[in-house]
Coordinates of C-alpha atoms in Angstrom, one line a residue:
M141 CA -53.9 42.8 -4.8
R142 CA -54.3 46.3 -3.4
R143 CA -56.0 44.9 -0.3
L144 CA -53.1 42.5 0.3
I145 CA -50.6 45.3 -0.1
W146 CA -52.4 47.5 2.4
L147 CA -52.8 44.5 4.8
G148 CA -49.1 43.8 4.6
I149 CA -48.2 47.5 5.3
R150 CA -50.4 47.5 8.4
I151 CA -48.8 44.2 9.7
A152 CA -45.3 45.5 9.0
G153 CA -46.1 48.8 10.7
A154 CA -47.5 47.1 13.8
V155 CA -44.6 44.6 14.1
G156 CA -42.0 47.2 13.4
L157 CA -43.4 49.5 16.1
V158 CA -43.5 46.7 18.7
V159 CA -40.0 45.4 17.9
A160 CA -38.4 48.8 17.6
T161 CA -39.7 50.1 20.9
C162 CA -38.8 46.8 22.7
G163 CA -35.5 46.6 20.8
Y164 CA -34.3 50.1 21.9
T165 CA -35.1 49.2 25.5
I166 CA -32.8 46.2 25.2
T167 CA -29.9 47.7 23.2
G168 CA -28.8 51.0 21.7
N169 CA -27.2 49.4 18.7
H170 CA -29.2 50.3 15.6
T171 CA -28.0 47.3 13.7
D172 CA -29.3 44.9 16.4
V173 CA -32.7 46.6 16.4
L174 CA -32.7 46.6 12.6
L175 CA -32.1 42.8 12.7
G176 CA -35.0 42.2 15.1
A177 CA -37.3 44.5 13.1
G178 CA -36.3 42.9 9.8
C179 CA -36.9 39.4 11.1
G180 CA -40.1 40.3 12.8
V181 CA -41.6 42.2 9.8
A182 CA -40.7 39.4 7.4
I183 CA -42.2 36.7 9.5
G184 CA -45.2 38.8 10.5
V185 CA -46.1 39.8 7.0
G186 CA -45.5 36.3 5.6
V187 CA -47.7 34.6 8.2
G188 CA -50.3 37.3 8.2
L189 CA -50.8 37.3 4.4
R190 CA -51.3 33.5 4.3
G191 CA -54.7 33.8 5.9
G192 CA -56.7 30.8 7.0
S193 CA -56.6 29.3 10.5
S194 CA -52.8 29.4 10.7
G195 CA -52.5 33.0 9.5
G196 CA -54.4 36.2 9.7
P197 CA -53.2 39.7 10.5
W198 CA -53.3 39.5 14.3
V199 CA -51.6 36.1 14.3
G200 CA -48.9 37.5 12.0
I201 CA -48.4 40.5 14.2
L202 CA -48.1 38.3 17.3
I203 CA -45.6 35.8 15.8
G204 CA -43.6 38.5 14.0
S205 CA -43.4 40.5 17.2
I206 CA -42.2 37.6 19.3
V207 CA -39.6 36.5 16.7
G208 CA -38.3 40.1 16.3
V209 CA -38.0 40.8 20.0
V210 CA -36.1 37.5 20.5
A211 CA -33.7 38.3 17.6
A212 CA -33.1 41.8 19.1
F213 CA -32.6 40.3 22.5
L214 CA -30.1 37.7 21.3
A215 CA -28.1 40.2 19.2
G216 CA -28.3 43.1 21.6
A217 CA -28.7 42.0 25.2
L218 CA -26.6 38.8 24.9
S219 CA -24.3 40.1 22.1
V220 CA -24.0 36.6 20.6
G221 CA -22.8 35.8 17.1
W222 CA -24.8 34.7 14.1
G223 CA -24.1 31.0 15.0
V224 CA -26.4 31.5 18.1
I225 CA -28.9 34.0 16.6
I226 CA -29.9 32.0 13.6
P227 CA -30.6 28.4 14.9
P228 CA -33.4 29.2 17.3
L229 CA -35.4 31.7 15.2
G230 CA -36.8 29.3 12.6
P231 CA -37.9 26.6 15.1
L232 CA -39.3 29.3 17.3
A233 CA -41.5 30.6 14.5
V234 CA -42.6 27.1 13.4
G235 CA -43.4 26.3 17.0
L236 CA -45.6 29.3 17.4
I237 CA -47.4 28.6 14.1
G238 CA -47.9 24.9 15.0
G239 CA -49.2 25.8 18.5
L240 CA -51.7 28.3 17.2
D241 CA -52.9 25.9 14.5
R242 CA -52.7 22.2 15.4
S243 CA -53.5 21.1 11.9
S244 CA -50.6 22.9 10.2
L245 CA -48.0 20.3 11.2
S246 CA -49.6 16.9 10.5
G247 CA -46.7 15.2 8.7
Y248 CA -43.1 15.6 7.6
R249 CA -44.2 17.2 4.4
D250 CA -46.0 20.0 6.4
V251 CA -43.1 20.5 8.6
V252 CA -40.7 20.8 5.7
R253 CA -43.0 23.3 3.9
E254 CA -43.5 25.4 7.0
T255 CA -39.8 25.3 7.9
F256 CA -38.8 26.3 4.3
V257 CA -41.3 29.2 4.3
V258 CA -40.0 30.5 7.6
A259 CA -36.4 30.1 6.6
A260 CA -37.0 32.1 3.4
L261 CA -38.7 34.9 5.3
L262 CA -35.8 35.0 7.8
S263 CA -33.3 35.2 5.0
L264 CA -35.1 38.2 3.7
G265 CA -35.3 39.7 7.2
F266 CA -31.6 39.4 7.7
I267 CA -30.7 41.5 4.6
P268 CA -31.2 45.1 6.1
A269 CA -29.1 44.3 9.2
L270 CA -26.4 42.6 7.0
V271 CA -26.2 45.6 4.7
A272 CA -26.2 48.1 7.6
G273 CA -23.7 46.1 9.6
D274 CA -21.3 45.4 6.8
V275 CA -21.0 41.7 7.9
S276 CA -18.3 39.6 6.3
M277 CA -19.7 36.7 4.3
A278 CA -23.1 38.3 4.3
P279 CA -24.5 36.1 1.5
L280 CA -23.5 32.9 3.5
V281 CA -25.2 34.3 6.6
A282 CA -28.4 35.2 4.7
A283 CA -28.5 31.7 3.1
L284 CA -27.8 29.8 6.4
P285 CA -31.5 29.5 7.4
L286 CA -32.3 27.9 4.0
V287 CA -29.3 25.6 4.3
A288 CA -30.6 24.5 7.8
V289 CA -34.1 23.6 6.6
P290 CA -33.6 19.8 6.3
W291 CA -32.0 19.6 9.8
S292 CA -34.6 21.9 11.4
A293 CA -37.5 20.0 9.8
F294 CA -36.0 16.6 10.8
L295 CA -35.5 17.8 14.4
I296 CA -39.0 19.3 14.7
G297 CA -40.5 16.2 13.2
F298 CA -38.6 14.0 15.6
I299 CA -39.9 16.1 18.5
I300 CA -43.5 16.0 17.3
L301 CA -43.2 12.3 16.4
R302 CA -43.2 11.3 20.1
R303 CA -45.8 13.8 21.2
R304 CA -48.6 13.9 18.7
K305 CA -51.3 11.3 17.8
G306 CA -51.1 10.1 14.3
W307 CA -47.3 10.2 14.0
D308 CA -46.7 6.8 15.5
D309 CA -45.8 5.2 12.1
A310 CA -44.4 8.3 10.4
R311 CA -40.9 8.0 9.1
P312 CA -38.8 10.8 7.7
P313 CA -38.1 10.7 4.0
R314 CA -34.6 9.6 3.0
L315 CA -33.8 12.9 1.3
L316 CA -34.7 14.7 4.4
V317 CA -32.4 12.5 6.5
L318 CA -29.6 13.0 4.0
G319 CA -30.1 16.7 4.0
A320 CA -30.2 16.8 7.8
V321 CA -27.0 14.9 8.1
A322 CA -25.2 17.2 5.7
L323 CA -25.5 20.3 7.9
P324 CA -23.7 19.0 11.0
V325 CA -21.0 17.4 8.8
L326 CA -20.6 20.8 7.0
M327 CA -20.4 22.7 10.3
G328 CA -17.9 20.2 11.7
L329 CA -15.7 20.5 8.7
L330 CA -15.8 24.3 8.9
F331 CA -14.8 24.2 12.5
G332 CA -12.2 21.5 11.8
F333 CA -10.4 23.8 9.3
G334 CA -9.0 25.8 12.2
V335 CA -11.8 28.0 13.4
V336 CA -11.7 26.6 16.9
R337 CA -7.9 26.3 17.0
E338 CA -7.4 30.0 16.1
D339 CA -10.0 31.3 18.5
V340 CA -9.7 29.0 21.5
G341 CA -6.2 27.6 21.1
L342 CA -7.1 23.9 21.5
S343 CA -5.8 20.9 19.6
G344 CA -6.2 17.2 19.3
I345 CA -9.0 15.5 21.3
A346 CA -9.8 18.7 23.2
A347 CA -10.5 20.5 19.9
I348 CA -12.7 17.7 18.7
L349 CA -14.7 17.7 21.9
W350 CA -15.1 21.5 21.7
I351 CA -16.4 21.1 18.2
V352 CA -18.9 18.5 19.2
L353 CA -20.1 20.6 22.2
I354 CA -20.6 23.6 19.9
L355 CA -22.5 21.5 17.4
I356 CA -24.8 20.0 20.1
I357 CA -25.6 23.4 21.5
S358 CA -26.1 25.3 18.3
L359 CA -27.7 22.5 16.2
A360 CA -29.7 20.6 18.8
L361 CA -30.3 22.3 22.2
L362 CA -31.1 25.8 20.9
P363 CA -33.5 24.7 18.1
M364 CA -35.2 22.2 20.3
T365 CA -35.6 24.6 23.2
A366 CA -36.9 27.4 20.9
F367 CA -39.4 25.1 19.2
L368 CA -40.8 23.6 22.4
A369 CA -41.0 27.1 24.1
G370 CA -42.7 28.6 21.1
H371 CA -45.1 25.6 20.7
A372 CA -45.9 25.7 24.5
A373 CA -46.5 29.4 24.5
A374 CA -48.7 29.3 21.4
T375 CA -50.7 26.4 22.8
W376 CA -51.3 28.3 26.0
L377 CA -52.2 31.5 24.1
R378 CA -54.6 29.8 21.6
P379 CA -57.7 29.5 23.7
R380 CA -57.1 32.9 25.2
L381 CA -56.8 34.5 21.8
Q382 CA -60.1 32.9 20.7
V383 CA -61.8 34.9 23.5
Y384 CA -60.7 38.1 21.7
G385 CA -62.1 36.6 18.5
Q386 CA -65.5 36.2 20.1
L387 CA -65.3 39.7 21.6
A388 CA -65.0 41.2 18.1
A389 CA -68.7 40.6 17.5
Y390 CA -69.6 42.4 20.7
L391 CA -67.3 45.3 19.9
R392 CA -68.9 45.7 16.5
V393 CA -72.3 46.1 18.2
M394 CA -70.9 48.4 20.9
W395 CA -68.7 50.5 18.7
V396 CA -71.2 53.2 17.8
P397 CA -72.9 53.6 21.2
I398 CA -69.5 53.6 23.1
G399 CA -68.2 56.1 20.5
G400 CA -71.2 58.4 21.2
F401 CA -70.6 58.1 24.9
A402 CA -66.9 59.0 24.5
L403 CA -67.7 61.9 22.3
G404 CA -70.1 63.4 24.9
Y405 CA -67.5 62.8 27.7
L406 CA -64.8 64.6 25.7
T407 CA -67.2 67.4 24.9
I408 CA -67.8 68.0 28.7
I409 CA -64.0 68.0 29.2
F410 CA -63.4 70.6 26.5
L411 CA -66.4 72.7 27.6
F412 CA -65.2 72.9 31.2
A413 CA -61.6 73.6 30.1
G414 CA -63.0 76.7 28.5
F415 CA -64.9 77.5 31.7
Y416 CA -61.8 77.2 33.8
G417 CA -59.7 79.3 31.4
T418 CA -62.5 82.0 31.3
L419 CA -62.8 82.1 35.1
E420 CA -59.1 82.5 35.5
R421 CA -59.0 85.2 32.8
F422 CA -61.6 87.4 34.5
R423 CA -60.9 86.5 38.1
P424 CA -57.1 86.1 38.3
G425 CA -56.0 84.0 41.2
S426 CA -59.0 81.6 41.1
F427 CA -56.5 78.8 40.4
A428 CA -53.0 78.4 41.9
D429 CA -50.2 77.9 39.4
A430 CA -52.6 78.4 36.5
G431 CA -51.2 78.0 33.1
G432 CA -52.0 80.3 30.2
G433 CA -52.5 77.8 27.4
L434 CA -55.5 75.6 26.3
A435 CA -53.4 72.4 26.8
D436 CA -53.0 73.1 30.5
W437 CA -56.7 73.7 31.0
V438 CA -57.7 70.6 29.0
S439 CA -55.3 68.5 31.1
F440 CA -56.8 69.9 34.3
A441 CA -60.3 69.2 33.0
F442 CA -59.4 65.7 32.0
F443 CA -58.0 64.8 35.4
T444 CA -61.0 66.5 37.1
A445 CA -63.4 64.4 35.1
L446 CA -61.6 61.3 36.4
A447 CA -61.8 62.7 40.0
Q448 CA -58.0 62.9 40.1
D449 CA -55.9 65.7 41.4
Y450 CA -53.8 67.7 38.8
A451 CA -50.7 68.8 40.6
A452 CA -49.9 71.7 38.2
I453 CA -53.2 73.6 38.8
V454 CA -55.2 73.8 42.1
P455 CA -58.6 75.5 42.5
V456 CA -58.4 78.2 45.2
S457 CA -61.4 80.5 45.1
A458 CA -64.9 79.5 46.0
G459 CA -66.1 79.9 42.4
A460 CA -63.3 77.7 41.1
R461 CA -64.1 74.9 43.6
M462 CA -67.8 75.2 42.8
L463 CA -67.1 74.9 39.1
V464 CA -65.0 71.8 39.7
G465 CA -67.8 70.3 41.8
V466 CA -70.3 70.9 38.9
H467 CA -67.9 69.3 36.5
L468 CA -67.5 66.2 38.7
I469 CA -71.3 65.8 39.0
L470 CA -71.9 66.1 35.3
S471 CA -69.0 63.7 34.5
V472 CA -70.1 61.0 36.9
G473 CA -73.8 61.5 35.9
W474 CA -72.9 61.2 32.2
A475 CA -70.8 58.0 32.9
L476 CA -73.6 56.3 35.0
V477 CA -76.8 57.4 33.2
L478 CA -75.7 57.3 29.6
F479 CA -73.7 54.2 29.9
A480 CA -76.6 52.4 31.5
A481 CA -78.8 53.6 28.7
V482 CA -76.3 52.4 26.1
M483 CA -76.2 48.9 27.7
T484 CA -79.9 48.7 27.8
S485 CA -80.3 49.6 24.2
I486 CA -77.8 47.0 22.9
E487 CA -78.6 44.2 25.4
P488 CA -80.9 42.3 22.9
K489 CA -78.1 42.3 20.3
L490 CA -75.5 41.1 22.9
A491 CA -77.9 38.3 24.0
R492 CA -78.3 37.2 20.3
I493 CA -74.5 37.1 19.9
A494 CA -74.1 35.1 23.1
R495 CA -76.7 32.5 21.8
Q496 CA -74.8 32.2 18.5
H497 CA -71.5 31.6 20.3
A498 CA -73.1 29.0 22.6
E499 CA -74.5 27.1 19.5
E500 CA -71.0 27.3 17.8
D501 CA -69.4 25.9 21.0
T502 CA -71.9 23.0 21.1
V503 CA -71.2 22.1 17.5
S504 CA -67.4 22.2 17.9
E505 CA -67.7 20.0 21.0
L506 CA -69.8 17.5 19.1
E507 CA -67.2 17.5 16.2
D508 CA -64.3 16.9 18.7
S509 CA -66.2 14.0 20.4
Q510 CA -66.7 12.3 17.0

């Protein structure tokens, strides 16, 4: 339990950081950013804690970040209402989950389960923004993703039905069809009780056509577009994310040697930062525009090690230029010689990992062919 709590905190922190930074570049409205962060954290933690092939912390962070940024964009950049914000978020998350794990949506039962879980998470994610924004009918808004579960599941199943092998003879359950029909009827009645007439000033056939248009956009076009976009994006990302999964084994082998290399490189930087400061102290004027603090000399030494000019400090005297030259020689020598030694020492381990990945790829290809 403690491990799961710590994992959830890490996922929430990562998603919140991504969504908040992206959100504030989109809008300065705190409530809109809070909406995106709440949705992203709820979805990310929920998906990440599930584990298995459809979950995992990194997948949860990815899906939560995408959903959160989209929510912040809809609320902040487009400044649309809840009727446009809510419909695409659930199908988008389900599309991302289904695209990253092809086995997670193998029938209407799986689609209903996945849609319900996502809707419940979104309802929880709406709560902070609803409380902070003092939205009228907040309970109804928070419950709307759950109310839309049958319709969203039916729509997603209908899309997959024509695109995926094994769904040729699948038919939606009757209860699912009845629940799906109930949502557009309910929405039509709500609009028919004067919402459109008060806001738009239409009546008669024009009001009916306006209601139908709104229902088509909010209940069909937005969810279908969001699901297809999320599914396509996740399908494109899946093989590319698997590359990072394979790199994890290499990184575990290289972590200690690369860490030792970085430690030595930083030691050279700090050592020469002291040399530069000492030279300027006893020979004032050796550097133009020299600062008096350690941070200035560390910055100068860092850029010198990268063979880059540091505009704030310039070596002037012969001794300063000679010291910079020695620093460059040692930095380049450390980078070339030690890095080559590190790679030579870990090459047998990397070769063994490569053979294991090749064997796993061969086995997976044989299983796919069968």
